Amino acid sequence: MSTALAEKNVSLTHTTDFLPLEGTDYVEFYVGNAKQAAHYYMSAFGFQALAYAGPETGCKEFASYAVRQNKLTFVLTTPLHPNNAMADHVYLHGDGVKVLALRVPDARSAWEETTRRGATSYQEPQVKTDAFGEAVISGIRTYGDTVHLFIERKNYQGAFLPGYRPWSNPYFAPNSTGLLYVDHCVGNVGWNQMNPWVKFYEEVMGFKNILSFDDEDISTEYSALMSKVMSSGNGFVKFPINEPAVGKKKSQVEEYLDFYRGEGVQHVALATDNIVETVRDLQSRGVEFLKVPTTYYDDLLDRVGPIDEDLEPLKELGILIDRDNEGYLLQLFSKPVEDRPTLFFEIIQRKGAKSFGKGNFKALFEAIEREQALRGNL
Ligand code: FE2
């Protein structure tokens, strides 16, 4: 195809959604010990065993466990040998998110449209089959060593994906904690890298910048960051992008970049429709959350107006509340789930609000700074 024709096609396809996304398909973590990590997400977060790939299924290089809760699928994968890309990833970054997999109606088209617009290919479209049908998978690189896989599974009826076999543990079937789906996934990028990645999501994936926060919005006495929220056209996939900003002390984003040894996923926000029950359950299973001072609740209702929930349990569990023009939201942030201060989770319940809790940023970041100071990294 001539360049002129290719450009014409690009401008033509801009009028329709050239990358229709049906939502997050799964989040895959590269970890040091997938068997134990899978057990942690089952016992602490309430996921159920779903599927397994490893030497017993003909996979000699890695072992991988898929766990599921409602529409959430996590995959925990570990290399079985050194001296390969997966082992290097774990060595460099520690446990972390490698793949944000997106469900698409057509994985070949998703790869062609995004690579034509400048994305670096991670995986050319590949058809994978087993007795349950076929799935088509392709992928592109995003910030750091993170990738997006495009998953086309309309002709696949198996538990997870070809290559995996159904997996369950007859002795252990933990109850759900009420976590439903991925609300958003946040990336931390380096100094002056937020806008180039915003441009990447706009140009390569057709996303829109729906919200921006500058360092005035997100600063405490000590540290600062900037953030822009990127959303797919239908709003099913949202990726806020953070970069550090100059403050008196080290930004939490810098601490992340130092310990993850580069750019990567900072947090994954998990939706619930009953945050009080979900957080109570998660805490009883040992998930640790950040705490804001109880003074946060003194003038809360003056700030956010009337809410449906009783204040006492929110205060007891440390749940944060914020309101925008469309409603309010309740949210809470876990401590990092690794020894390195890198990936953590957000638990979020939306009651109309489509924003991200700007009114909580200051209290939240002061709580993060107290943890940073304990680690000697502020
Ligand atoms: Fe968030």
XYZ file of C-alpha atoms and ligand atoms in Angstrom:
379
model
C 0.000 0.000 0.000
C 1.355 3.433 -0.900
C 2.007 5.874 1.934
C -0.628 8.268 0.590
C -3.221 5.510 0.518
C -2.217 4.340 4.004
C -2.647 7.884 5.323
C -6.021 8.184 3.650
C -7.115 4.942 5.273
C -5.973 6.206 8.660
C -8.004 9.388 8.316
C -11.026 7.424 7.097
C -10.926 4.938 9.966
C -10.603 7.800 12.485
C -14.304 8.481 11.939
C -15.190 5.039 13.349
C -13.677 3.307 16.367
C -10.645 1.632 14.801
C -9.923 -0.227 18.040
C -13.234 -1.341 19.573
C -12.515 -2.664 23.087
C -14.932 -4.886 24.978
C -13.158 -4.378 28.305
C -10.246 -5.756 30.308
C -9.846 -9.467 29.563
C -7.248 -10.221 32.234
C -4.273 -8.801 34.130
C -1.118 -10.949 34.076
C 1.580 -10.642 36.714
C 5.116 -11.970 36.300
C 6.100 -13.204 39.752
C 8.857 -15.110 41.539
C 6.569 -17.941 42.657
C 3.262 -18.263 40.804
C 1.936 -21.130 42.910
C 2.179 -19.060 46.094
C 1.007 -15.826 44.425
C -2.114 -17.599 43.108
C -2.796 -18.840 46.635
C -2.478 -15.268 47.970
C -5.025 -13.880 45.503
C -7.387 -16.740 46.322
C -7.045 -16.651 50.103
C -6.670 -12.888 50.593
C -8.724 -11.432 47.704
C -11.333 -14.170 47.188
C -10.441 -15.377 43.687
C -11.308 -18.927 42.574
C -8.953 -21.339 40.800
C -9.665 -21.333 37.056
C -6.909 -22.691 34.782
C -3.282 -23.796 34.788
C -0.461 -24.104 32.268
C 2.949 -25.630 33.003
C 5.151 -28.673 32.400
C 2.136 -30.994 32.870
C 0.361 -29.267 29.966
C 3.402 -29.283 27.697
C 4.659 -25.834 28.668
C 8.348 -26.259 29.537
C 9.367 -22.626 30.081
C 6.924 -21.291 32.668
C 4.082 -22.118 35.034
C 0.931 -20.003 34.962
C -2.219 -19.932 37.105
C -5.432 -18.120 36.120
C -7.796 -17.160 38.949
C -11.205 -15.542 38.585
C -13.732 -13.565 40.614
C -16.863 -12.339 38.811
C -15.541 -10.480 35.715
C -12.005 -10.207 37.101
C -9.321 -12.574 35.845
C -5.760 -12.460 37.198
C -2.964 -14.607 35.784
C 0.145 -15.380 37.868
C 3.079 -16.544 35.784
C 6.616 -17.512 36.749
C 9.647 -18.608 34.704
C 11.010 -22.105 35.343
C 14.541 -21.271 34.136
C 16.934 -18.288 34.197
C 18.309 -16.398 31.209
C 15.123 -15.541 29.336
C 12.935 -12.445 29.017
C 10.465 -13.572 31.684
C 13.184 -14.378 34.234
C 14.921 -11.065 33.478
C 11.601 -9.250 34.034
C 11.164 -10.771 37.493
C 14.825 -10.163 38.394
C 14.692 -6.492 37.351
C 11.197 -5.454 38.437
C 10.259 -7.903 41.171
C 6.644 -9.094 41.038
C 4.542 -6.796 38.857
C 2.051 -6.410 36.037
C 3.362 -7.533 32.665
C 0.146 -7.711 30.621
C -2.976 -5.565 30.549
C -5.015 -7.797 28.218
C -7.912 -6.193 26.368
C -10.813 -8.090 24.826
C -11.431 -7.250 21.184
C -13.775 -8.519 18.467
C -10.845 -8.859 16.030
C -7.259 -9.307 17.290
C -5.750 -9.172 13.781
C -7.350 -5.814 13.058
C -6.401 -4.485 16.544
C -2.739 -5.328 15.873
C -2.767 -3.962 12.326
C -4.501 -0.692 13.254
C -2.263 0.022 16.263
C 1.067 -0.955 14.690
C 0.146 1.063 11.575
C -0.288 4.073 13.874
C 3.138 3.611 15.433
C 2.814 0.972 18.167
C 5.757 -1.387 18.614
C 4.645 -4.971 18.065
C 5.015 -7.381 20.982
C 3.280 -10.313 19.335
C 2.000 -10.724 15.797
C -1.527 -12.184 15.578
C -1.376 -15.833 16.601
C -4.183 -18.398 16.430
C -4.226 -20.765 19.412
C -6.473 -23.796 19.364
C -7.492 -26.702 21.549
C -10.546 -28.961 21.873
C -12.648 -25.976 23.003
C -12.112 -23.808 19.945
C -9.725 -21.089 18.918
C -8.550 -17.750 20.261
C -6.572 -15.125 18.378
C -3.976 -13.166 20.378
C -1.792 -10.245 19.327
C 0.040 -7.585 21.298
C 1.816 -4.226 21.422
C 4.231 -2.633 23.862
C 3.307 0.266 26.130
C 5.245 2.086 28.927
C 8.261 0.336 30.460
C 8.213 -3.422 29.881
C 4.405 -3.493 30.091
C 2.363 -4.810 27.151
C -1.221 -4.846 25.898
C -2.409 -8.154 24.502
C -5.505 -8.118 22.292
C -7.644 -11.186 23.013
C -10.248 -12.375 20.512
C -12.170 -15.237 22.125
C -15.551 -15.284 20.383
C -14.791 -18.768 18.966
C -13.412 -20.157 22.231
C -15.482 -22.001 24.852
C -12.753 -23.263 27.217
C -12.131 -22.164 30.822
C -9.463 -19.583 29.988
C -7.286 -19.854 26.852
C -5.810 -22.633 24.705
C -2.666 -23.970 26.394
C -4.313 -23.868 29.835
C -6.236 -26.734 31.373
C -9.042 -26.306 33.907
C -7.644 -26.164 37.425
C -9.336 -26.447 40.797
C -8.377 -27.384 44.302
C -10.964 -29.679 45.920
C -9.837 -28.590 49.394
C -9.901 -24.853 48.854
C -12.681 -22.814 47.261
C -12.590 -19.395 48.941
C -15.677 -17.201 48.988
C -15.740 -14.090 46.800
C -14.987 -10.785 48.526
C -17.391 -9.044 46.141
C -14.777 -7.733 43.716
C -16.445 -7.394 40.307
C -14.274 -6.006 37.496
C -11.305 -3.748 36.685
C -12.376 -0.095 37.030
C -9.060 1.398 35.867
C -5.311 0.661 35.717
C -2.778 3.385 36.498
C 0.695 3.623 34.974
C 3.677 5.449 36.508
C 5.991 6.940 33.877
C 9.238 8.932 34.132
C 9.925 12.674 34.252
C 8.337 14.483 31.261
C 6.938 11.211 29.940
C 3.242 11.706 30.782
C 2.423 13.717 27.655
C 4.249 11.406 25.228
C 2.242 8.458 26.653
C -0.977 10.480 26.509
C -0.177 11.037 22.831
C 0.497 7.297 22.399
C -2.935 6.369 23.770
C -4.591 9.088 21.650
C -2.867 8.323 18.376
C -2.172 4.601 18.567
C -5.267 3.428 20.441
C -7.801 6.219 19.782
C -8.265 7.011 23.491
C -9.413 10.413 24.795
C -7.905 12.443 27.643
C -10.964 12.802 29.920
C -9.369 14.324 33.045
C -6.109 16.058 33.955
C -4.552 16.794 37.333
C -1.560 19.080 37.655
C 0.913 19.263 40.521
C -1.269 21.892 42.240
C -4.096 19.330 42.435
C -1.842 16.524 43.612
C 0.628 17.940 46.069
C 1.218 17.794 49.780
C 3.670 19.821 51.809
C 6.412 17.496 50.576
C 5.778 15.844 47.259
C 3.827 16.068 44.034
C 2.772 14.262 40.893
C 0.803 14.975 37.727
C -1.793 12.726 36.141
C -3.919 12.465 32.991
C -6.749 9.966 32.588
C -7.020 8.241 29.194
C -10.259 6.481 28.254
C -11.342 4.269 25.380
C -14.207 5.673 23.292
C -16.847 3.553 25.065
C -15.320 4.186 28.519
C -14.831 0.449 29.211
C -11.052 0.855 29.566
C -9.446 3.695 31.539
C -5.718 4.233 31.972
C -4.592 7.178 34.132
C -0.911 8.046 33.549
C 1.160 9.569 36.387
C 4.516 11.302 36.288
C 6.471 12.699 39.241
C 6.556 16.458 39.873
C 9.052 18.562 41.782
C 8.401 18.864 45.523
C 10.444 19.425 48.659
C 10.933 15.684 48.967
C 10.762 12.587 46.789
C 7.495 11.965 44.921
C 5.794 8.610 45.496
C 6.050 8.112 41.720
C 9.847 8.486 41.948
C 9.970 5.938 44.747
C 8.025 3.545 42.527
C 10.326 4.168 39.536
C 13.402 3.583 41.731
C 12.147 0.263 43.065
C 10.388 -1.068 39.941
C 13.502 -0.018 38.036
C 11.459 1.807 35.457
C 7.949 2.594 34.304
C 5.081 0.235 35.058
C 1.630 -0.323 36.511
C 1.204 1.497 39.834
C -2.247 0.303 40.816
C -5.206 -1.662 39.550
C -8.606 -0.415 40.757
C -11.121 -3.167 41.488
C -14.839 -2.363 41.596
C -17.307 -3.571 44.216
C -20.956 -2.685 44.822
C -20.594 -2.929 48.609
C -17.279 -1.463 49.700
C -17.976 -1.823 53.430
C -18.521 -5.581 53.168
C -15.688 -6.060 50.660
C -13.103 -4.146 52.703
C -14.168 -5.774 55.966
C -13.733 -9.165 54.305
C -10.371 -8.261 52.715
C -9.050 -6.935 56.037
C -10.135 -10.087 57.870
C -8.149 -12.095 55.276
C -5.031 -10.005 55.930
C -5.031 -7.389 53.133
C -3.398 -4.230 54.527
C -4.771 -0.786 53.677
C -3.496 2.770 54.014
C -5.005 4.694 56.910
C -5.962 8.355 56.904
C -6.182 10.229 60.235
C -9.651 10.001 61.834
C -9.854 13.817 61.541
C -10.563 13.124 57.827
C -14.105 12.218 58.901
C -14.737 15.290 61.115
C -16.051 17.518 58.326
C -16.594 14.803 55.708
C -20.336 15.277 55.253
C -19.856 19.052 54.900
C -17.423 18.346 52.066
C -19.284 15.577 50.206
C -22.912 16.155 51.210
C -25.381 13.406 52.131
C -24.394 9.767 51.429
C -26.370 6.513 51.713
C -23.867 4.781 54.008
C -23.492 5.056 57.772
C -20.396 7.054 58.624
C -19.208 4.787 61.470
C -18.213 1.712 59.408
C -16.553 3.958 56.804
C -14.537 5.597 59.572
C -13.713 2.278 61.220
C -12.421 0.817 57.923
C -10.761 4.055 56.738
C -12.811 4.279 53.511
C -12.499 7.597 51.623
C -15.383 9.427 49.941
C -15.424 12.051 47.193
C -18.127 13.709 45.114
C -18.237 15.115 41.578
C -21.050 16.584 39.461
C -22.564 13.186 38.743
C -22.519 11.514 42.137
C -20.044 10.212 44.673
C -17.537 7.417 45.057
C -16.033 5.451 47.919
C -12.463 4.201 47.679
C -9.596 2.709 49.657
C -6.012 1.868 48.751
C -4.033 -1.168 49.824
C -0.422 -1.048 50.874
C 1.957 -2.400 48.204
C 1.437 -6.153 47.788
C 5.160 -6.841 47.329
C 8.185 -6.080 49.513
C 9.252 -3.448 47.000
C 7.000 -0.355 47.292
C 5.537 -0.860 43.812
C 2.120 -2.282 42.820
C -0.922 -1.787 45.043
C -4.699 -2.128 44.638
C -7.571 0.328 44.927
C -11.015 -0.849 45.974
C -13.692 1.446 44.522
C -17.471 1.719 44.659
C -19.014 4.264 42.305
C -22.368 5.814 43.101
C -22.737 7.948 39.996
C -19.309 9.585 40.145
C -17.117 9.031 37.093
C -14.031 10.752 38.518
C -11.076 9.426 40.531
C -11.281 10.931 44.020
C -9.472 14.234 43.532
C -10.824 15.462 46.894
C -8.978 12.586 48.586
C -5.610 13.064 46.905
C -4.103 15.178 49.677
C -5.166 12.917 52.575
C -4.200 9.854 50.560
C -0.773 11.105 49.527
C 0.006 12.186 53.067
C -0.803 8.609 54.115
C 1.521 7.288 51.384
C 4.259 9.679 52.548
C 4.030 8.363 56.100
C 4.708 4.890 54.673
C 7.498 6.261 52.442
C 9.106 7.881 55.491
C 8.966 4.563 57.392
C 10.848 2.983 54.470
C 13.400 5.817 54.517
C 12.441 6.881 50.980
C 10.783 10.280 51.478
Fe -7.121 4.910 41.043
